[in-house]
Amino acid sequence: SSGINAEWPLRPGKKDLVSAIQACCDKYAHLYLIEVHNERNNLLKEIRESWKHSRIFLGRNKVMALSIGRTMESEYKKDLHKISKGLHGKRGLLFTNEKVEEVKEYFKSHKKLCFARSGSVATETVVLPEGPLDLPHSMEPHLRQLGLPTKLKDGVIVLNQEHTVCTAGQALSTQEAVILKHLGNSMAEFNIELMSHWSDGAFTVLSESGTAMDAADDDFGDEVIEDANEN
């Protein structure tokens, strides 16, 4: 069924977003549910530049879900509600006319290492041995504040004892994330994962986690909309 099937009143800005997304359903042959891992604004911007021929929507999950329809009765086109079910967290919509294999290949290869942030899960255990650290001597007080057992010896930062910065599988604290950055350890990987695909009424799951059921309404923040074609 076409048109806006509102489940709650829409403010003008949200109506514009609904109209834009529904127009994309008509204009583009393919729709992907995407998930952004380890989001970094500069890296997202690069992807937006590369995909100006398409449209990417991130943020305002609830409005996006409403736009394409959250149920069979309210969906804008056949089986779009299946895409809607997976819209939560750092997920969004990619509308494109590019060939499926080309889209898959681009996002499979477009991954970049970046510094992990606090709350990220450590992918490896990092242990610093006792002895000198190859960092500027002026950083020593800062490193001590971060919890490293350091001292200055002849203008060189020295670790008094072996120190475990982080343990694989455990969430990083703010201090641990900062230490890893100082060490130049890029533990996180920025990438966009294709969760599921819709085209002309046909829905396909592309990732196991793309089958996740409806998120609770409180998962939907009032995030700022980001669009691939905005300057």
PDB file of C-alpha atoms in Angstrom:
ATOM      1  CA  SER A   1       0.000   0.000   0.000  1.00  0.00           C
ATOM      2  CA  SER A   2       1.284   3.447  -0.814  1.00  0.00           C
ATOM      3  CA  GLY A   3       1.318   6.685   1.121  1.00  0.00           C
ATOM      4  CA  ILE A   4       2.089   7.477   4.731  1.00  0.00           C
ATOM      5  CA  ASN A   5       0.517   5.072   7.166  1.00  0.00           C
ATOM      6  CA  ALA A   6       1.194   7.071  10.331  1.00  0.00           C
ATOM      7  CA  GLU A   7       1.159   5.312  13.660  1.00  0.00           C
ATOM      8  CA  TRP A   8       1.723   8.613  15.459  1.00  0.00           C
ATOM      9  CA  PRO A   9       1.655  12.307  14.406  1.00  0.00           C
ATOM     10  CA  LEU A  10       4.573  13.373  12.211  1.00  0.00           C
ATOM     11  CA  ARG A  11       6.290  16.731  12.473  1.00  0.00           C
ATOM     12  CA  PRO A  12       7.042  18.484   9.142  1.00  0.00           C
ATOM     13  CA  GLY A  13      10.721  17.432   9.133  1.00  0.00           C
ATOM     14  CA  LYS A  14       9.765  13.825   9.660  1.00  0.00           C
ATOM     15  CA  LYS A  15       7.114  14.011   6.925  1.00  0.00           C
ATOM     16  CA  ASP A  16       9.837  15.187   4.547  1.00  0.00           C
ATOM     17  CA  LEU A  17      11.996  12.227   5.517  1.00  0.00           C
ATOM     18  CA  VAL A  18       9.115   9.779   5.007  1.00  0.00           C
ATOM     19  CA  SER A  19       8.406  11.286   1.574  1.00  0.00           C
ATOM     20  CA  ALA A  20      12.087  11.129   0.597  1.00  0.00           C
ATOM     21  CA  ILE A  21      12.427   7.460   1.605  1.00  0.00           C
ATOM     22  CA  GLN A  22       9.214   6.455  -0.143  1.00  0.00           C
ATOM     23  CA  ALA A  23      10.371   8.298  -3.281  1.00  0.00           C
ATOM     24  CA  CYS A  24      13.594   6.261  -3.130  1.00  0.00           C
ATOM     25  CA  CYS A  25      11.545   3.047  -2.978  1.00  0.00           C
ATOM     26  CA  ASP A  26      10.080   4.069  -6.327  1.00  0.00           C
ATOM     27  CA  LYS A  27      13.290   5.406  -7.892  1.00  0.00           C
ATOM     28  CA  TYR A  28      15.891   2.778  -6.990  1.00  0.00           C
ATOM     29  CA  ALA A  29      15.891  -0.914  -7.913  1.00  0.00           C
ATOM     30  CA  HIS A  30      17.640  -2.109  -4.755  1.00  0.00           C
ATOM     31  CA  LEU A  31      17.327  -1.435  -1.041  1.00  0.00           C
ATOM     32  CA  TYR A  32      19.819  -2.744   1.524  1.00  0.00           C
ATOM     33  CA  LEU A  33      19.572  -2.768   5.293  1.00  0.00           C
ATOM     34  CA  ILE A  34      23.082  -1.780   6.396  1.00  0.00           C
ATOM     35  CA  GLU A  35      24.895  -1.753   9.716  1.00  0.00           C
ATOM     36  CA  VAL A  36      27.806   0.568  10.497  1.00  0.00           C
ATOM     37  CA  HIS A  37      30.513  -0.993  12.661  1.00  0.00           C
ATOM     38  CA  ASN A  38      32.907   1.301  14.567  1.00  0.00           C
ATOM     39  CA  GLU A  39      31.385   4.427  13.048  1.00  0.00           C
ATOM     40  CA  ARG A  40      33.840   7.228  12.220  1.00  0.00           C
ATOM     41  CA  ASN A  41      32.546  10.440  10.641  1.00  0.00           C
ATOM     42  CA  ASN A  42      35.510  10.931   8.290  1.00  0.00           C
ATOM     43  CA  LEU A  43      35.270   7.373   6.955  1.00  0.00           C
ATOM     44  CA  LEU A  44      31.494   7.620   6.547  1.00  0.00           C
ATOM     45  CA  LYS A  45      32.009  10.835   4.607  1.00  0.00           C
ATOM     46  CA  GLU A  46      34.334   9.004   2.178  1.00  0.00           C
ATOM     47  CA  ILE A  47      31.633   6.417   1.531  1.00  0.00           C
ATOM     48  CA  ARG A  48      28.996   9.098   1.007  1.00  0.00           C
ATOM     49  CA  GLU A  49      31.274  10.702  -1.594  1.00  0.00           C
ATOM     50  CA  SER A  50      31.719   7.365  -3.370  1.00  0.00           C
ATOM     51  CA  TRP A  51      27.976   6.674  -3.339  1.00  0.00           C
ATOM     52  CA  LYS A  52      26.566   9.990  -4.539  1.00  0.00           C
ATOM     53  CA  HIS A  53      24.743   8.063  -7.283  1.00  0.00           C
ATOM     54  CA  SER A  54      22.747   6.349  -4.521  1.00  0.00           C
ATOM     55  CA  ARG A  55      21.059   7.378  -1.261  1.00  0.00           C
ATOM     56  CA  ILE A  56      22.157   6.455   2.268  1.00  0.00           C
ATOM     57  CA  PHE A  57      19.983   7.168   5.300  1.00  0.00           C
ATOM     58  CA  LEU A  58      21.357   6.778   8.843  1.00  0.00           C
ATOM     59  CA  GLY A  59      19.578   7.829  12.015  1.00  0.00           C
ATOM     60  CA  ARG A  60      15.934   8.199  13.043  1.00  0.00           C
ATOM     61  CA  ASN A  61      15.313   4.479  12.795  1.00  0.00           C
ATOM     62  CA  LYS A  62      11.711   4.761  13.916  1.00  0.00           C
ATOM     63  CA  VAL A  63      10.839   7.229  11.142  1.00  0.00           C
ATOM     64  CA  MET A  64      12.682   5.143   8.558  1.00  0.00           C
ATOM     65  CA  ALA A  65      10.773   2.054   9.694  1.00  0.00           C
ATOM     66  CA  LEU A  66       7.505   3.959   9.493  1.00  0.00           C
ATOM     67  CA  SER A  67       8.407   5.189   5.980  1.00  0.00           C
ATOM     68  CA  ILE A  68       8.711   1.707   4.501  1.00  0.00           C
ATOM     69  CA  GLY A  69       6.129   0.147   6.837  1.00  0.00           C
ATOM     70  CA  ARG A  70       6.514  -1.830  10.055  1.00  0.00           C
ATOM     71  CA  THR A  71       3.770  -4.382   9.272  1.00  0.00           C
ATOM     72  CA  MET A  72       2.363  -6.177   6.224  1.00  0.00           C
ATOM     73  CA  GLU A  73      -0.662  -3.896   6.447  1.00  0.00           C
ATOM     74  CA  SER A  74       1.320  -0.648   6.477  1.00  0.00           C
ATOM     75  CA  GLU A  75       4.294  -1.526   4.233  1.00  0.00           C
ATOM     76  CA  TYR A  76       4.903   0.817   1.300  1.00  0.00           C
ATOM     77  CA  LYS A  77       5.656  -2.090  -1.032  1.00  0.00           C
ATOM     78  CA  LYS A  78       5.507  -5.880  -0.703  1.00  0.00           C
ATOM     79  CA  ASP A  79       7.830  -7.315   1.967  1.00  0.00           C
ATOM     80  CA  LEU A  80       9.427  -3.974   2.911  1.00  0.00           C
ATOM     81  CA  HIS A  81       8.299  -4.594   6.517  1.00  0.00           C
ATOM     82  CA  LYS A  82      10.953  -7.330   6.646  1.00  0.00           C
ATOM     83  CA  ILE A  83      13.658  -4.679   6.146  1.00  0.00           C
ATOM     84  CA  SER A  84      11.920  -2.516   8.738  1.00  0.00           C
ATOM     85  CA  LYS A  85      12.170  -5.232  11.397  1.00  0.00           C
ATOM     86  CA  GLY A  86      15.954  -5.000  11.409  1.00  0.00           C
ATOM     87  CA  LEU A  87      16.144  -1.211  11.767  1.00  0.00           C
ATOM     88  CA  HIS A  88      17.755  -0.600  15.153  1.00  0.00           C
ATOM     89  CA  GLY A  89      21.072   0.503  16.588  1.00  0.00           C
ATOM     90  CA  LYS A  90      23.644   1.712  14.057  1.00  0.00           C
ATOM     91  CA  ARG A  91      21.654   0.548  11.081  1.00  0.00           C
ATOM     92  CA  GLY A  92      20.283   2.396   8.098  1.00  0.00           C
ATOM     93  CA  LEU A  93      19.095   2.170   4.499  1.00  0.00           C
ATOM     94  CA  LEU A  94      21.039   2.151   1.241  1.00  0.00           C
ATOM     95  CA  PHE A  95      19.075   2.734  -1.960  1.00  0.00           C
ATOM     96  CA  THR A  96      20.962   2.079  -5.191  1.00  0.00           C
ATOM     97  CA  ASN A  97      20.719   1.018  -8.827  1.00  0.00           C
ATOM     98  CA  GLU A  98      24.179  -0.583  -8.743  1.00  0.00           C
ATOM     99  CA  LYS A  99      24.408  -4.307  -9.484  1.00  0.00           C
ATOM    100  CA  VAL A 100      24.133  -6.583  -6.446  1.00  0.00           C
ATOM    101  CA  GLU A 101      27.565  -8.186  -6.932  1.00  0.00           C
ATOM    102  CA  GLU A 102      29.230  -4.769  -7.264  1.00  0.00           C
ATOM    103  CA  VAL A 103      27.598  -3.551  -4.049  1.00  0.00           C
ATOM    104  CA  LYS A 104      28.668  -6.692  -2.180  1.00  0.00           C
ATOM    105  CA  GLU A 105      32.226  -6.463  -3.490  1.00  0.00           C
ATOM    106  CA  TYR A 106      32.582  -2.764  -2.579  1.00  0.00           C
ATOM    107  CA  PHE A 107      31.494  -3.144   1.039  1.00  0.00           C
ATOM    108  CA  LYS A 108      33.400  -6.406   1.469  1.00  0.00           C
ATOM    109  CA  SER A 109      36.633  -4.689   0.452  1.00  0.00           C
ATOM    110  CA  HIS A 110      36.003  -1.256   1.976  1.00  0.00           C
ATOM    111  CA  LYS A 111      37.211  -1.784   5.550  1.00  0.00           C
ATOM    112  CA  LYS A 112      39.611   0.408   7.500  1.00  0.00           C
ATOM    113  CA  LEU A 113      41.425  -0.052  10.783  1.00  0.00           C
ATOM    114  CA  CYS A 114      40.874   2.681  13.353  1.00  0.00           C
ATOM    115  CA  PHE A 115      41.552   3.315  17.031  1.00  0.00           C
ATOM    116  CA  ALA A 116      39.162   1.544  19.368  1.00  0.00           C
ATOM    117  CA  ARG A 117      36.963   3.608  21.678  1.00  0.00           C
ATOM    118  CA  SER A 118      35.979   2.925  25.268  1.00  0.00           C
ATOM    119  CA  GLY A 119      33.304   0.250  25.443  1.00  0.00           C
ATOM    120  CA  SER A 120      34.672  -1.559  22.384  1.00  0.00           C
ATOM    121  CA  VAL A 121      35.638  -5.175  22.949  1.00  0.00           C
ATOM    122  CA  ALA A 122      39.398  -5.804  22.805  1.00  0.00           C
ATOM    123  CA  THR A 123      40.318  -8.089  19.904  1.00  0.00           C
ATOM    124  CA  GLU A 124      43.675  -9.019  21.430  1.00  0.00           C
ATOM    125  CA  THR A 125      45.520  -9.015  24.727  1.00  0.00           C
ATOM    126  CA  VAL A 126      48.179  -6.294  24.828  1.00  0.00           C
ATOM    127  CA  VAL A 127      51.023  -6.707  27.331  1.00  0.00           C
ATOM    128  CA  LEU A 128      53.823  -4.165  27.710  1.00  0.00           C
ATOM    129  CA  PRO A 129      57.118  -5.636  28.944  1.00  0.00           C
ATOM    130  CA  GLU A 130      59.132  -4.079  31.745  1.00  0.00           C
ATOM    131  CA  GLY A 131      61.638  -1.553  30.428  1.00  0.00           C
ATOM    132  CA  PRO A 132      61.795   1.501  28.132  1.00  0.00           C
ATOM    133  CA  LEU A 133      58.756   2.792  26.239  1.00  0.00           C
ATOM    134  CA  ASP A 134      59.265   4.422  22.849  1.00  0.00           C
ATOM    135  CA  LEU A 135      57.189   7.524  23.587  1.00  0.00           C
ATOM    136  CA  PRO A 136      58.132  11.211  24.144  1.00  0.00           C
ATOM    137  CA  HIS A 137      59.425  11.772  27.699  1.00  0.00           C
ATOM    138  CA  SER A 138      56.956  14.655  28.184  1.00  0.00           C
ATOM    139  CA  MET A 139      54.119  12.103  28.175  1.00  0.00           C
ATOM    140  CA  GLU A 140      55.287  10.318  31.330  1.00  0.00           C
ATOM    141  CA  PRO A 141      53.007  12.123  33.854  1.00  0.00           C
ATOM    142  CA  HIS A 142      50.025  11.553  31.524  1.00  0.00           C
ATOM    143  CA  LEU A 143      50.814   7.842  31.178  1.00  0.00           C
ATOM    144  CA  ARG A 144      51.067   7.533  34.958  1.00  0.00           C
ATOM    145  CA  GLN A 145      47.623   9.158  35.288  1.00  0.00           C
ATOM    146  CA  LEU A 146      46.303   6.536  32.863  1.00  0.00           C
ATOM    147  CA  GLY A 147      47.497   3.802  35.221  1.00  0.00           C
ATOM    148  CA  LEU A 148      50.813   2.782  33.679  1.00  0.00           C
ATOM    149  CA  PRO A 149      53.602   2.032  36.214  1.00  0.00           C
ATOM    150  CA  THR A 150      56.082   4.472  34.625  1.00  0.00           C
ATOM    151  CA  LYS A 151      59.013   6.648  35.651  1.00  0.00           C
ATOM    152  CA  LEU A 152      61.557   8.809  33.859  1.00  0.00           C
ATOM    153  CA  LYS A 153      65.105   7.478  33.729  1.00  0.00           C
ATOM    154  CA  ASP A 154      67.767   9.531  31.903  1.00  0.00           C
ATOM    155  CA  GLY A 155      65.031  11.228  29.862  1.00  0.00           C
ATOM    156  CA  VAL A 156      63.445   7.935  28.816  1.00  0.00           C
ATOM    157  CA  ILE A 157      60.043   6.614  29.914  1.00  0.00           C
ATOM    158  CA  VAL A 158      60.502   3.286  31.660  1.00  0.00           C
ATOM    159  CA  LEU A 159      57.890   0.725  32.783  1.00  0.00           C
ATOM    160  CA  ASN A 160      58.714  -0.467  36.313  1.00  0.00           C
ATOM    161  CA  GLN A 161      57.036  -3.807  35.647  1.00  0.00           C
ATOM    162  CA  GLU A 162      55.179  -5.741  32.970  1.00  0.00           C
ATOM    163  CA  HIS A 163      51.715  -4.250  32.396  1.00  0.00           C
ATOM    164  CA  THR A 164      48.626  -5.698  30.720  1.00  0.00           C
ATOM    165  CA  VAL A 165      46.891  -2.863  28.865  1.00  0.00           C
ATOM    166  CA  CYS A 166      43.826  -4.870  27.839  1.00  0.00           C
ATOM    167  CA  THR A 167      42.531  -8.428  27.648  1.00  0.00           C
ATOM    168  CA  ALA A 168      40.970  -9.988  24.554  1.00  0.00           C
ATOM    169  CA  GLY A 169      37.195 -10.278  24.811  1.00  0.00           C
ATOM    170  CA  GLN A 170      36.805  -7.605  27.494  1.00  0.00           C
ATOM    171  CA  ALA A 171      35.362  -4.123  27.009  1.00  0.00           C
ATOM    172  CA  LEU A 172      37.944  -1.346  26.919  1.00  0.00           C
ATOM    173  CA  SER A 173      37.912   1.318  29.610  1.00  0.00           C
ATOM    174  CA  THR A 174      38.481   4.956  28.639  1.00  0.00           C
ATOM    175  CA  GLN A 175      42.051   4.762  29.973  1.00  0.00           C
ATOM    176  CA  GLU A 176      42.813   1.572  28.039  1.00  0.00           C
ATOM    177  CA  ALA A 177      41.490   3.060  24.791  1.00  0.00           C
ATOM    178  CA  VAL A 178      43.682   6.152  25.250  1.00  0.00           C
ATOM    179  CA  ILE A 179      46.779   4.049  25.992  1.00  0.00           C
ATOM    180  CA  LEU A 180      46.200   1.933  22.866  1.00  0.00           C
ATOM    181  CA  LYS A 181      45.910   5.106  20.785  1.00  0.00           C
ATOM    182  CA  HIS A 182      49.218   6.406  22.202  1.00  0.00           C
ATOM    183  CA  LEU A 183      50.793   3.062  21.309  1.00  0.00           C
ATOM    184  CA  GLY A 184      49.436   3.350  17.744  1.00  0.00           C
ATOM    185  CA  ASN A 185      47.383   0.187  18.126  1.00  0.00           C
ATOM    186  CA  SER A 186      44.422   0.313  15.703  1.00  0.00           C
ATOM    187  CA  MET A 187      42.277  -2.416  17.201  1.00  0.00           C
ATOM    188  CA  ALA A 188      38.892  -1.486  15.709  1.00  0.00           C
ATOM    189  CA  GLU A 189      37.731  -1.944  12.120  1.00  0.00           C
ATOM    190  CA  PHE A 190      35.334   0.452  10.415  1.00  0.00           C
ATOM    191  CA  ASN A 191      33.059  -1.237   7.918  1.00  0.00           C
ATOM    192  CA  ILE A 192      29.511  -1.254   6.628  1.00  0.00           C
ATOM    193  CA  GLU A 193      27.837  -4.651   6.655  1.00  0.00           C
ATOM    194  CA  LEU A 194      25.004  -5.565   4.293  1.00  0.00           C
ATOM    195  CA  MET A 195      22.344  -7.174   6.503  1.00  0.00           C
ATOM    196  CA  SER A 196      19.545  -7.815   4.031  1.00  0.00           C
ATOM    197  CA  HIS A 197      18.387  -6.899   0.527  1.00  0.00           C
ATOM    198  CA  TRP A 198      15.054  -5.990  -1.028  1.00  0.00           C
ATOM    199  CA  SER A 199      14.234  -5.624  -4.697  1.00  0.00           C
ATOM    200  CA  ASP A 200      10.850  -5.570  -6.412  1.00  0.00           C
ATOM    201  CA  GLY A 201       9.040  -7.310  -3.580  1.00  0.00           C
ATOM    202  CA  ALA A 202      11.726  -9.951  -2.997  1.00  0.00           C
ATOM    203  CA  PHE A 203      13.502  -9.979   0.390  1.00  0.00           C
ATOM    204  CA  THR A 204      16.835 -11.749   1.003  1.00  0.00           C
ATOM    205  CA  VAL A 205      18.826 -12.101   4.233  1.00  0.00           C
ATOM    206  CA  LEU A 206      22.533 -11.443   3.647  1.00  0.00           C
ATOM    207  CA  SER A 207      23.846 -11.692   7.219  1.00  0.00           C
ATOM    208  CA  GLU A 208      22.800 -13.963  10.082  1.00  0.00           C
ATOM    209  CA  SER A 209      22.238 -10.989  12.360  1.00  0.00           C
ATOM    210  CA  GLY A 210      20.096  -9.416   9.638  1.00  0.00           C
ATOM    211  CA  THR A 211      17.217 -11.595  10.772  1.00  0.00           C
ATOM    212  CA  ALA A 212      16.943  -9.807  14.144  1.00  0.00           C
ATOM    213  CA  MET A 213      13.333  -9.231  15.132  1.00  0.00           C
ATOM    214  CA  ASP A 214      11.719  -5.913  16.009  1.00  0.00           C
ATOM    215  CA  ALA A 215      13.683  -3.784  18.404  1.00  0.00           C
ATOM    216  CA  ALA A 216      11.894  -2.230  21.332  1.00  0.00           C
ATOM    217  CA  ASP A 217      10.754   1.329  20.718  1.00  0.00           C
ATOM    218  CA  ASP A 218      13.255   2.649  23.244  1.00  0.00           C
ATOM    219  CA  ASP A 219      16.035   1.501  20.894  1.00  0.00           C
ATOM    220  CA  PHE A 220      15.014   4.262  18.533  1.00  0.00           C
ATOM    221  CA  GLY A 221      16.791   7.468  19.445  1.00  0.00           C
ATOM    222  CA  ASP A 222      15.955  10.785  17.842  1.00  0.00           C
ATOM    223  CA  GLU A 223      19.254  10.826  15.976  1.00  0.00           C
ATOM    224  CA  VAL A 224      20.150  13.339  13.324  1.00  0.00           C
ATOM    225  CA  ILE A 225      19.417  12.145   9.817  1.00  0.00           C
ATOM    226  CA  GLU A 226      22.450  11.759   7.596  1.00  0.00           C
ATOM    227  CA  ASP A 227      21.954  11.560   3.875  1.00  0.00           C
ATOM    228  CA  ALA A 228      24.495  10.592   1.235  1.00  0.00           C
ATOM    229  CA  ASN A 229      23.581  13.555  -0.946  1.00  0.00           C
ATOM    230  CA  GLU A 230      23.721  16.254   1.707  1.00  0.00           C
ATOM    231  CA  ASN A 231      26.701  18.604   1.543  1.00  0.00           C
TER     232      ASN A 231
END
